Coordinates of C-alpha atoms in Angstrom, one line a residue:
Chain A
X149 CA 13.4 40.1 35.6
X150 CA 10.8 39.7 38.3
X151 CA 7.5 37.9 38.2
X152 CA 5.7 41.2 38.5
X153 CA 4.8 43.6 35.8
X154 CA 4.1 46.9 37.6
X155 CA 2.1 46.0 40.7
X156 CA 0.5 43.0 39.2
X157 CA 2.0 39.5 39.2
X158 CA 2.3 37.9 35.8
X159 CA -0.3 35.1 35.3
X160 CA 0.8 31.9 33.6
X161 CA -1.6 29.3 32.3
X162 CA -0.4 25.7 32.3
X163 CA -2.2 23.2 30.2
X164 CA -1.3 19.5 30.4
X165 CA -3.3 16.3 30.9
X166 CA -0.6 14.9 33.1
X167 CA -1.5 16.2 36.6
X168 CA 2.0 15.8 38.0
X169 CA 3.5 17.9 35.1
X170 CA 1.0 20.6 36.0
X171 CA 1.9 20.2 39.7
X172 CA 5.7 20.4 39.3
X173 CA 5.6 23.4 36.8
X174 CA 3.1 25.3 38.9
X175 CA 5.2 24.8 42.0
X176 CA 8.3 26.0 40.3
X177 CA 6.6 29.1 38.9
X178 CA 4.7 29.9 42.1
X179 CA 8.0 29.7 44.0
X180 CA 9.4 32.2 41.5
X181 CA 6.5 34.6 42.2
X182 CA 4.2 34.0 39.4
X183 CA 0.4 33.6 39.5
X184 CA -0.5 30.2 38.0
X185 CA -3.7 28.8 36.6
X186 CA -4.1 25.4 35.0
X187 CA -6.2 23.3 32.6
X188 CA -6.3 19.6 31.9
X189 CA -6.8 19.6 28.1
X190 CA -6.9 21.8 25.0
X191 CA -10.6 22.7 25.1
X192 CA -10.5 23.7 28.7
X193 CA -7.2 25.6 28.2
X194 CA -8.7 27.6 25.3
X195 CA -11.7 28.6 27.3
X196 CA -9.5 29.6 30.3
X197 CA -7.2 31.6 28.0
X198 CA -10.1 33.5 26.6
X199 CA -11.6 34.1 30.1
X200 CA -8.4 34.9 32.1
X201 CA -6.2 36.5 29.5
X202 CA -2.9 35.2 31.0
X203 CA 0.4 36.8 30.2
X204 CA 1.9 33.5 29.1
X205 CA 0.7 30.0 28.2
X206 CA 2.7 26.8 28.7
X207 CA 1.0 23.9 27.0
X208 CA 1.6 20.3 26.3
X209 CA 1.2 19.2 22.7
X210 CA -0.4 15.7 22.9
X211 CA -3.7 16.0 24.7
X212 CA -7.2 14.7 24.4
X213 CA -10.1 16.6 22.7
X214 CA -7.9 19.3 21.3
X215 CA -4.2 19.0 20.8
X216 CA -1.9 21.8 22.0
X217 CA -1.1 22.8 18.5
X218 CA -4.8 23.0 17.5
X219 CA -5.5 25.1 20.6
X220 CA -2.6 27.5 19.7
X221 CA -4.1 27.9 16.2
X222 CA -7.5 28.7 17.7
X223 CA -5.9 31.2 20.1
X224 CA -4.1 32.9 17.2
X225 CA -7.3 33.2 15.3
X226 CA -9.0 35.0 18.3
X227 CA -8.1 38.7 18.4
X228 CA -8.5 38.6 22.2
X229 CA -5.8 35.9 22.6
X230 CA -3.6 36.2 19.6
X231 CA -1.1 38.4 21.5
X232 CA -0.4 35.8 24.2
X233 CA 3.0 34.2 24.0
X234 CA 3.1 30.4 24.1
X235 CA 5.7 27.9 25.2
X236 CA 5.0 24.3 24.1
X237 CA 6.1 21.2 25.9
X238 CA 6.3 18.1 23.7
X239 CA 7.1 14.5 24.4
X240 CA 6.8 13.5 20.8
X241 CA 9.8 12.0 19.0
X242 CA 10.2 14.9 16.6
X243 CA 10.4 18.7 17.0
X244 CA 7.9 21.0 15.5
X245 CA 9.2 22.9 12.4
X246 CA 9.9 26.6 12.6
X247 CA 6.9 27.1 10.3
X248 CA 4.6 25.2 12.6
X249 CA 5.7 27.2 15.5
X250 CA 5.3 30.5 13.7
X251 CA 1.9 29.6 12.3
X252 CA 0.7 28.7 15.8
X253 CA 2.1 31.7 17.5
X254 CA 4.5 29.5 19.6
X255 CA 7.6 31.2 20.8
X256 CA 9.5 28.1 21.8
X257 CA 9.1 24.3 21.7
X258 CA 10.6 22.5 24.7
X259 CA 11.2 18.8 24.6
X260 CA 10.3 16.4 27.5
X261 CA 12.1 15.5 29.6
X262 CA 12.6 19.1 30.6
X263 CA 14.4 20.9 33.4
X264 CA 12.1 23.1 35.6
X265 CA 15.0 25.4 36.0
X266 CA 15.5 25.9 32.3
X267 CA 11.7 26.2 31.8
X268 CA 11.7 29.1 34.3
X269 CA 14.5 30.8 32.3
X270 CA 12.4 30.4 29.2
X271 CA 9.4 31.9 31.0
X272 CA 11.4 34.9 32.1
X273 CA 12.8 35.4 28.6
X274 CA 9.4 35.1 27.0
X275 CA 7.8 37.6 29.3
X276 CA 10.7 40.1 28.8
X277 CA 10.5 39.9 25.0
Chain B
X204 CA -2.7 -23.2 -91.7
X205 CA -2.7 -19.9 -90.0
X206 CA -6.3 -20.3 -89.0
X207 CA -5.5 -23.8 -87.6
X208 CA -2.6 -22.4 -85.8
X209 CA -4.7 -19.7 -84.3
X210 CA -7.2 -22.3 -83.1
X211 CA -4.4 -24.3 -81.6
X212 CA -3.1 -21.1 -79.9
X213 CA -6.5 -20.5 -78.5
X214 CA -6.7 -24.1 -77.2
X215 CA -3.3 -24.0 -75.7
X216 CA -4.1 -20.8 -74.0
X217 CA -7.3 -22.3 -72.7
X218 CA -5.6 -25.4 -71.4
X219 CA -2.6 -23.7 -70.2
X220 CA -4.8 -21.3 -68.2
X221 CA -2.4 -19.2 -66.4
X222 CA 0.5 -20.4 -68.4
X223 CA 0.6 -17.3 -70.5
X224 CA 4.3 -17.8 -71.1
X225 CA 3.7 -21.1 -72.7
X226 CA 1.0 -19.7 -74.9
X227 CA 3.3 -16.9 -76.0
X228 CA 5.9 -19.4 -76.8
X229 CA 3.4 -21.3 -79.1
X230 CA 2.4 -18.1 -80.8
X231 CA 5.9 -17.1 -81.3
X232 CA 6.6 -20.5 -82.6
X233 CA 3.7 -20.3 -85.0
X234 CA 5.0 -16.9 -86.2
X235 CA 8.3 -18.4 -86.9
X236 CA 6.8 -21.4 -88.6
X237 CA 4.6 -19.3 -90.8
X238 CA 7.5 -17.4 -91.9
X239 CA 9.6 -20.5 -92.5
X240 CA 8.9 -23.9 -93.9
X241 CA 8.3 -25.5 -90.5
X242 CA 6.0 -28.5 -91.0
X243 CA 2.5 -28.8 -89.7
X244 CA 3.4 -32.0 -88.0
X245 CA 6.1 -30.3 -85.9
X246 CA 4.0 -27.4 -85.1
X247 CA 1.2 -29.6 -84.1
X248 CA 3.5 -31.7 -82.0
X249 CA 4.9 -28.6 -80.2
X250 CA 1.5 -27.1 -79.6
X251 CA 0.0 -30.4 -78.3
X252 CA 3.0 -31.1 -76.1
X253 CA 2.8 -27.6 -74.7
X254 CA -0.8 -28.0 -73.9
X255 CA -0.3 -31.3 -72.1
X256 CA 2.6 -29.9 -70.1
X257 CA 0.6 -26.8 -69.2
X258 CA -2.3 -29.0 -68.1
X259 CA -0.1 -31.3 -66.0
X260 CA 2.0 -28.8 -64.0
X261 CA -0.3 -25.8 -64.1
X262 CA 0.8 -22.4 -63.4
X263 CA 3.9 -23.0 -61.2
X264 CA 5.6 -25.0 -63.9
X265 CA 4.4 -23.0 -66.8
X266 CA 7.0 -20.4 -66.3
X267 CA 9.7 -23.0 -66.1
X268 CA 8.5 -24.6 -69.3
X269 CA 8.2 -21.2 -70.8
X270 CA 11.9 -20.6 -70.0
X271 CA 12.9 -24.0 -71.5
X272 CA 11.0 -23.6 -74.7
X273 CA 12.2 -20.1 -75.1
X274 CA 15.7 -21.4 -74.9
X275 CA 14.9 -24.0 -77.5
X276 CA 13.3 -21.4 -79.7
X277 CA 16.2 -19.0 -79.3
X278 CA 18.5 -21.8 -80.3
X279 CA 16.4 -22.5 -83.4
X280 CA 16.3 -18.9 -84.3
X281 CA 20.0 -18.4 -83.6
X282 CA 20.7 -21.3 -86.0
X283 CA 19.7 -21.2 -89.6
X284 CA 16.0 -20.2 -89.5
X285 CA 15.4 -21.4 -93.0
X286 CA 16.5 -24.8 -92.1
X287 CA 14.9 -25.0 -88.7
X288 CA 12.5 -27.8 -89.5
X289 CA 15.3 -29.8 -91.0
X290 CA 17.3 -29.3 -87.9
X291 CA 14.5 -30.6 -85.7
X292 CA 13.9 -33.6 -87.8
X293 CA 17.5 -34.4 -88.4
X294 CA 18.7 -34.1 -84.8
X295 CA 16.7 -36.3 -82.4
X296 CA 19.3 -35.4 -79.8
X297 CA 17.7 -32.0 -79.6
X298 CA 14.6 -33.5 -78.1
X299 CA 16.7 -35.4 -75.6
X300 CA 18.6 -32.3 -74.7
X301 CA 15.3 -30.4 -74.4
X302 CA 13.8 -33.1 -72.3
X303 CA 16.9 -33.1 -70.0
X304 CA 16.8 -29.4 -69.7
X305 CA 13.1 -29.5 -69.0
X306 CA 13.6 -32.2 -66.4
X307 CA 16.3 -30.1 -64.8
X308 CA 14.2 -27.1 -64.8
X309 CA 11.3 -29.1 -63.3
X310 CA 13.7 -30.4 -60.6
X311 CA 14.8 -26.9 -59.9
X312 CA 11.2 -25.8 -59.7
X313 CA 10.3 -28.6 -57.3
X314 CA 13.3 -27.7 -55.2
X315 CA 12.2 -24.1 -55.2
X316 CA 8.7 -25.2 -54.2
X317 CA 10.2 -27.3 -51.3
X318 CA 12.3 -24.3 -50.3
X319 CA 9.3 -22.1 -50.4
X320 CA 7.3 -24.6 -48.4
X321 CA 10.1 -24.8 -45.8
X322 CA 10.3 -21.0 -45.7
X323 CA 6.5 -20.9 -45.3
X324 CA 6.6 -23.3 -42.4
X325 CA 9.4 -21.3 -40.8
X326 CA 7.4 -18.2 -41.3
X327 CA 4.4 -19.9 -39.7
X328 CA 6.5 -21.1 -36.7
X329 CA 7.9 -17.6 -36.3
X330 CA 4.4 -16.2 -36.4
X331 CA 3.3 -18.7 -33.7
X332 CA 6.4 -17.8 -31.6
X333 CA 5.6 -14.1 -32.0
X334 CA 2.0 -14.7 -31.1
X335 CA 3.0 -16.8 -28.1
X336 CA 5.5 -14.1 -27.1
X337 CA 2.9 -11.4 -27.4
X338 CA 0.5 -13.5 -25.4
X339 CA 3.2 -14.1 -22.7
X340 CA 3.9 -10.4 -22.5
X341 CA 0.2 -9.6 -22.3
X342 CA -0.1 -12.2 -19.5
X343 CA 2.8 -10.5 -17.7
X344 CA 1.3 -7.1 -18.1
X345 CA -2.1 -8.3 -16.9
X346 CA -0.6 -10.0 -13.9
X347 CA 1.1 -6.8 -12.7
X348 CA -0.3 -5.2 -9.6
X349 CA 0.7 -1.8 -11.1
X350 CA -1.8 -0.3 -13.5
X351 CA -0.3 0.1 -17.0
X352 CA -2.0 2.2 -19.7
X353 CA -0.5 2.6 -23.2
X354 CA -1.7 5.4 -25.4
X355 CA -0.9 6.1 -29.1
X356 CA 0.0 9.3 -30.9
X357 CA -3.7 10.2 -31.1
X358 CA -4.1 9.9 -27.3
X359 CA -6.2 6.8 -27.7
X360 CA -5.8 3.9 -25.4
X361 CA -4.2 0.9 -27.1
X362 CA -3.5 -1.2 -24.0
X363 CA -4.8 -1.2 -20.4
X364 CA -4.0 -4.1 -18.1
X365 CA -6.4 -5.5 -15.6
X366 CA -5.1 -3.4 -12.7
X367 CA -5.7 -0.3 -14.9
X368 CA -9.2 -1.5 -15.7
X369 CA -9.9 -2.0 -12.1
X370 CA -8.4 1.3 -11.0
X371 CA -10.3 3.4 -13.5
X372 CA -13.4 1.2 -13.9
X373 CA -12.7 0.5 -17.6
X374 CA -15.2 -1.8 -19.3
X375 CA -13.0 -4.3 -21.0
X376 CA -12.4 -4.0 -24.7
X377 CA -14.8 -1.0 -25.1
X378 CA -12.2 1.2 -23.4
X379 CA -9.6 0.3 -26.0
X380 CA -9.2 2.9 -28.8
X381 CA -11.2 5.3 -26.7
X382 CA -9.8 8.8 -26.1
X383 CA -7.8 8.9 -22.9
X384 CA -9.8 11.9 -21.7
X385 CA -13.0 10.0 -22.2
X386 CA -11.8 6.9 -20.5
X387 CA -9.6 8.0 -17.6
X388 CA -11.6 10.1 -15.1
X389 CA -8.5 11.6 -13.4
X390 CA -7.9 15.0 -15.1
X391 CA -4.3 15.4 -13.8
X392 CA -3.2 12.1 -15.2
X393 CA -4.9 12.8 -18.6
X394 CA -3.1 16.2 -18.8
X395 CA 0.2 14.6 -18.0
X396 CA -0.2 11.9 -20.7
X397 CA -1.1 14.5 -23.3
X398 CA 1.8 16.7 -22.2
X399 CA 4.2 13.8 -22.4
X400 CA 3.0 12.8 -25.8
X401 CA 3.4 16.4 -27.0
X402 CA 7.0 16.5 -25.7
X403 CA 7.8 13.3 -27.7
X404 CA 11.0 13.0 -25.6
X405 CA 11.7 9.3 -25.4
X406 CA 14.7 9.9 -23.1
X407 CA 12.7 11.6 -20.4
X408 CA 10.6 10.0 -17.7
X409 CA 8.2 12.0 -15.7
X410 CA 6.9 11.0 -12.3
X411 CA 4.4 12.6 -10.0
X412 CA 2.1 11.7 -7.1
X413 CA -1.6 11.6 -7.6
X414 CA -4.3 11.1 -5.0
X415 CA -7.6 9.5 -6.0
X416 CA -10.3 10.6 -3.6
X417 CA -13.1 8.0 -3.4
X418 CA -15.8 8.0 -0.8
X419 CA -14.7 4.7 0.7
X420 CA -11.3 4.1 -0.7
X421 CA -8.8 7.0 -1.1
X422 CA -5.7 6.0 -2.9
X423 CA -2.2 7.5 -3.4
X424 CA -0.6 6.7 -6.7
X425 CA 3.0 7.2 -7.9
X426 CA 2.5 7.8 -11.6
X427 CA 5.4 7.5 -14.1
X428 CA 5.2 8.3 -17.8
X429 CA 7.6 7.7 -20.7
X430 CA 7.3 8.1 -24.4
X431 CA 7.3 5.3 -26.9
X432 CA 9.5 5.9 -30.0
X433 CA 7.6 7.1 -33.1
X434 CA 7.0 4.1 -35.2
X435 CA 3.9 5.1 -37.1
X436 CA 2.2 8.0 -38.8
X437 CA 0.3 8.7 -35.6
X438 CA 3.5 9.6 -33.8
X439 CA 4.9 8.2 -30.6
X440 CA 2.6 7.1 -27.8
X441 CA 3.0 7.1 -24.0
X442 CA 3.3 4.3 -21.4
X443 CA 1.8 5.3 -18.1
X444 CA 2.5 3.1 -15.0
X445 CA 0.5 3.8 -11.8
X446 CA 1.9 2.3 -8.6
X447 CA -0.4 2.3 -5.6
X448 CA 1.6 3.4 -2.6
X449 CA -1.4 3.8 -0.3
X450 CA -0.5 0.8 1.9
X451 CA 3.2 1.9 2.0
X452 CA 2.2 5.3 3.2
X453 CA -0.2 3.9 5.8
X454 CA 2.6 1.6 7.1
X455 CA 5.0 4.5 7.2
X456 CA 2.5 6.7 9.0
X457 CA 1.8 3.9 11.4
X458 CA 5.5 3.5 12.2
X459 CA 5.9 7.2 12.7
X460 CA 2.8 7.2 14.9
X461 CA 4.1 4.3 17.0
X462 CA 7.5 5.9 17.4
X463 CA 5.8 9.1 18.4
X464 CA 3.5 7.4 20.9
X465 CA 6.4 5.3 22.3
X466 CA 8.4 8.4 22.8
X467 CA 5.5 10.1 24.6
X468 CA 4.9 7.1 26.9
X469 CA 8.6 6.9 27.8
X470 CA 9.4 10.7 28.0
X471 CA 6.4 11.7 30.2
X472 CA 7.4 9.6 33.3
X473 CA 11.0 10.3 32.6
X474 CA 10.2 14.0 32.6
X475 CA 8.5 13.8 35.9
X476 CA 11.3 11.8 37.6
X477 CA 13.9 14.3 36.3
X478 CA 11.8 17.4 37.3
X479 CA 11.0 16.2 40.8
X480 CA 14.6 15.2 41.5
X481 CA 15.7 18.7 40.3
X482 CA 13.1 20.3 42.5
X483 CA 14.5 18.3 45.5
X484 CA 18.0 19.3 44.6
X485 CA 17.1 23.0 44.3
X486 CA 15.3 22.9 47.6
X487 CA 11.9 23.6 46.1
X488 CA 10.2 21.1 48.4
X489 CA 9.7 23.4 51.4
X490 CA 8.7 20.9 54.0
X491 CA 9.1 17.2 54.9
X492 CA 5.6 16.4 53.7
X493 CA 6.4 17.9 50.2
X494 CA 9.6 15.9 50.1
X495 CA 7.7 12.7 50.8
X496 CA 5.2 13.6 48.2
X497 CA 8.0 14.2 45.6
X498 CA 9.6 10.8 46.5
X499 CA 6.3 9.1 46.1
X500 CA 5.7 10.7 42.7
X501 CA 9.2 9.7 41.6
X502 CA 8.6 6.1 42.6
X503 CA 5.2 6.0 40.9
X504 CA 6.6 7.4 37.7
X505 CA 9.6 5.0 37.8
X506 CA 7.2 2.1 38.1
X507 CA 5.1 3.5 35.3
X508 CA 8.2 3.7 33.1
X509 CA 9.2 0.2 34.0
X510 CA 5.7 -1.1 33.3
X511 CA 5.6 0.6 29.9
X512 CA 9.1 -0.8 29.0
X513 CA 8.1 -4.3 30.1
X514 CA 4.8 -4.2 28.2
X515 CA 6.6 -3.1 25.1
X516 CA 9.3 -5.7 25.4
X517 CA 6.7 -8.5 26.1
X518 CA 4.7 -7.6 23.1
X519 CA 7.8 -7.4 21.0
X520 CA 9.0 -10.8 22.2
X521 CA 5.7 -12.4 21.5
X522 CA 5.5 -10.9 18.1
X523 CA 9.0 -12.0 17.3
X524 CA 8.1 -15.5 18.5
X525 CA 10.8 -15.4 21.2
X526 CA 8.3 -15.9 24.1
X527 CA 6.7 -19.3 24.1
X528 CA 5.3 -19.5 27.7
X529 CA 6.0 -21.9 30.6
X530 CA 3.4 -24.6 30.1
X531 CA 1.8 -26.4 33.1
X532 CA -1.6 -27.4 34.4
X533 CA -3.3 -24.1 35.4
X534 CA -6.5 -23.9 37.4
X535 CA -8.1 -20.7 36.0
X536 CA -10.5 -20.4 39.0
X537 CA -7.5 -20.3 41.3
X538 CA -5.9 -17.6 39.1
X539 CA -9.1 -15.5 39.3
X540 CA -9.2 -15.9 43.1
X541 CA -5.6 -14.6 43.3
X542 CA -6.4 -11.6 41.1
X543 CA -9.5 -10.7 43.1
X544 CA -7.5 -10.8 46.3
X545 CA -4.8 -8.6 44.8
X546 CA -7.2 -6.1 43.3
X547 CA -9.6 -5.7 46.2
X548 CA -7.7 -3.0 48.0
X549 CA -7.7 -0.8 44.9
X550 CA -11.3 -1.6 44.2
X551 CA -12.3 -0.7 47.8
X552 CA -10.8 2.8 47.3
X553 CA -13.6 3.4 44.8
X554 CA -16.1 1.3 46.7
X555 CA -16.2 -1.1 43.8
X556 CA -17.4 -4.7 44.6
X557 CA -15.5 -7.5 42.9
X558 CA -17.4 -10.8 42.6
X559 CA -16.2 -14.2 41.3
X560 CA -19.0 -16.5 40.2
X561 CA -17.2 -19.8 40.5
X562 CA -18.0 -22.5 37.9
X563 CA -18.8 -26.1 38.9
X564 CA -17.0 -27.2 35.8
X565 CA -13.4 -28.2 35.7
X566 CA -11.4 -25.1 34.7
X567 CA -7.9 -26.6 34.4
X568 CA -6.1 -25.8 31.3
X569 CA -2.6 -26.3 29.9
X570 CA -1.3 -22.8 30.1
X571 CA 1.3 -20.3 31.4
X572 CA -0.1 -19.4 34.8
X573 CA 1.7 -16.1 35.2
X574 CA 0.6 -14.9 31.8
X575 CA -3.0 -15.9 32.4
X576 CA -2.8 -14.0 35.7
X577 CA -1.4 -11.0 33.8
X578 CA -4.3 -11.1 31.4
X579 CA -7.0 -11.3 34.1
X580 CA -5.2 -8.7 36.2
X581 CA -5.1 -6.3 33.3
X582 CA -8.8 -6.7 32.5
X583 CA -9.7 -6.2 36.2
X584 CA -7.4 -3.2 36.5
X585 CA -9.1 -1.6 33.5
X586 CA -12.5 -2.3 34.9
X587 CA -11.5 -0.6 38.2
X588 CA -10.0 2.4 36.4
X589 CA -13.1 3.0 34.2
X590 CA -15.9 2.2 36.7
X591 CA -17.4 4.9 38.8
X592 CA -17.5 4.8 42.5
X593 CA -19.8 2.1 43.8
X594 CA -19.6 0.1 40.7
X595 CA -19.5 -3.7 40.3
X596 CA -17.1 -6.1 38.6
X597 CA -18.1 -9.7 38.0
X598 CA -15.8 -12.5 36.9
X599 CA -17.1 -15.8 35.6
X600 CA -15.6 -19.0 34.3
X601 CA -17.3 -21.4 32.0
X602 CA -16.6 -23.7 29.0
X603 CA -16.9 -23.2 25.3
X604 CA -16.2 -25.1 22.1
X605 CA -17.9 -28.3 23.5
X606 CA -15.8 -28.2 26.7
X607 CA -12.6 -28.0 24.8
X608 CA -11.9 -24.4 25.9
X609 CA -12.3 -22.4 29.1
X610 CA -14.2 -19.2 28.9
X611 CA -13.4 -16.3 31.3
X612 CA -15.5 -13.1 31.4
X613 CA -14.8 -9.8 33.2
X614 CA -17.9 -7.6 33.3
X615 CA -18.1 -4.1 34.8
X616 CA -20.6 -1.3 35.3
X617 CA -18.3 1.4 33.9
X618 CA -18.3 3.9 31.1
X619 CA -18.8 1.5 28.3
X620 CA -17.0 1.7 24.9
X621 CA -18.2 3.7 21.9
X622 CA -19.0 1.3 19.0
X623 CA -16.4 2.9 16.7
X624 CA -13.7 2.3 19.2
X625 CA -14.3 -1.4 19.6
X626 CA -12.5 -2.6 16.4
X627 CA -9.4 -0.6 17.4
X628 CA -9.5 -1.4 21.1
X629 CA -6.8 -4.1 21.0
X630 CA -4.4 -2.1 18.8
X631 CA -1.1 -0.9 20.1
X632 CA -1.2 2.5 21.8
X633 CA -4.9 2.9 21.1
X634 CA -6.6 5.1 23.6
X635 CA -10.3 6.1 23.7
X636 CA -10.2 9.9 23.8
X637 CA -12.8 10.4 26.5
X638 CA -11.1 7.9 28.8
X639 CA -8.0 10.1 29.2
X640 CA -10.0 12.4 31.5
X641 CA -10.9 9.4 33.7
X642 CA -7.5 7.6 33.9
X643 CA -4.2 7.4 32.2
X644 CA -2.9 4.4 30.2
X645 CA -0.3 3.6 27.7
X646 CA -2.6 1.8 25.2
X647 CA -0.4 -1.3 25.4
X648 CA -2.2 -3.3 28.1
X649 CA -5.0 -4.7 25.9
X650 CA -2.7 -5.4 23.0
X651 CA -0.5 -7.5 25.3
X652 CA -3.5 -9.3 26.6
X653 CA -4.6 -10.1 23.1
X654 CA -1.1 -11.3 22.2
X655 CA -1.0 -13.6 25.3
X656 CA -4.4 -15.1 24.7
X657 CA -4.2 -15.5 20.9
X658 CA -0.6 -15.9 20.0
X659 CA 0.7 -17.8 23.1
X660 CA -2.4 -19.8 24.0
X661 CA -4.2 -20.1 20.7
X662 CA -7.4 -18.7 22.3
X663 CA -9.7 -15.9 21.4
X664 CA -10.5 -12.5 23.0
X665 CA -13.4 -10.0 22.5
X666 CA -15.5 -7.4 24.1
X667 CA -19.2 -6.6 24.3
X668 CA -20.1 -3.1 25.4
X669 CA -22.7 -0.4 25.3
X670 CA -21.8 3.2 25.9
X671 CA -22.7 4.2 29.5
X672 CA -23.8 0.6 30.3
X673 CA -20.5 -1.1 31.1
X674 CA -18.4 -3.6 29.3
X675 CA -17.9 -7.3 29.2
X676 CA -14.5 -8.6 28.1
X677 CA -14.2 -12.3 27.5
X678 CA -11.5 -14.7 26.4
X679 CA -11.1 -18.4 25.8
X680 CA -8.1 -20.7 26.1
X681 CA -8.0 -24.3 24.9
X682 CA -7.8 -26.9 27.7
X683 CA -5.1 -28.7 25.8
X684 CA -2.2 -27.0 24.2
X685 CA -2.2 -27.4 20.4
X686 CA 0.4 -29.9 19.3

């Protein structure tokens, strides 16, 4: 699996209010050849997803204004964004249920602390699916 | 003679009143006398005696006398009827025997009366005990925090304790005997009571959860119903117990929330430490500058993690009463000067001016100096975080409570606090939503400050703020430690 689909690099949107999380994930994905865009909260992330139509979204769950889960529900409702696969990072003490994931169009929930290496594998798997 | 005897019978009946047995005896006696040669004197004696006895002992004794004279009469009849008068006159022992028998009967009757009186008293006592027991049970029912409603076979309310009255807004006795559907406004509960009554199954107990939605006071109730055995024509009733679990649920949600927030506060810096170390191992830092940047982030996040753990432990220790403070004379002005000196480099990065308006008053208090420094440091650190570039922070000291306490204020020209956030500002893990875009925090700092001021030092803490106009945090600590 390469980071390119045809001649175009895959674009990944990273949404997290922790700037260092955005930094480390972006660096890992850029080094792997992906195009990376980022947002600092759910509202901004939703607007960016609508505008940029990324190939994949990686979002944190616990964020101000609009949580990651709320944003995923909004993206699923929107015809223009309902097709975008989503990976969710969560630092909460419990995992989201299968039903929550399905209802919000989330392919996979990844618990923090996470390994950038394993996250990259998940990204590749999600884009290949 | 017959006419006289009839008069006598009428008089005896009149005097005897309820003593009908005695009157009957007299009539029967007259009948016998008329048929025989019984002398008028004897008859008169018998009738007069009967009337006097009837008058003296009234109705209760009349039946006893009736029995005695019946026996005498039977004896007379059973003997030679023709010679009855002779027998009476010839045997004075008869009268003695009759008197003795009468006295015995009278004694029996009096004993019976005493027994009845004792039985009546016992019955009265049992009734009092039963009433007291019922009153006690009612008191117990009314003292229960759970609401209890008892309905009968007609679905009418026969008992509702005070909690039930309060829960459903029942108006005292008027609610009793009312139809359950007219009195209880919650349709689901009414339907379950009716369904339970229809089932009539005394062995079964049904439970369900019901939510009462009120504008100001939503409640969650655990409702359990059971049938009362059928003891009347109306059929069995239903006992409904409503246990308010609102507070339990809130506590449970709060615990889950705290666990979740704690997890978030610990996992986030841990995530970053782990991720950057892995990036270094994998050679993702492409130059020396990137490596230094990664090391710096790892160090910052490790410190953040340490700070969070320390704050949590300190709060936990104070709440558990393990931390008591190291008490000594502490000059609060000196502590403020130290905090200003330590904070100035960070403030200068944002061009924020920190001023300490020193009081002329004595500001020495019996306190834990390190803890007071932590309080002021925390307040100043927040003021720097949430003030825009070029802002101002002003610290003052003064006295309050007639010079018995020292007052410290930390005022800034920052974002200010929304009014709805102020009551929750000192809660554990509370964060003002909009502030997250400005600066990160764990939501533990202000809670720790409050614990130190109020629990350790017996002081007070508060905040005055207007959105967009800055905030002024203040706290007081007593000059002398409470004994």
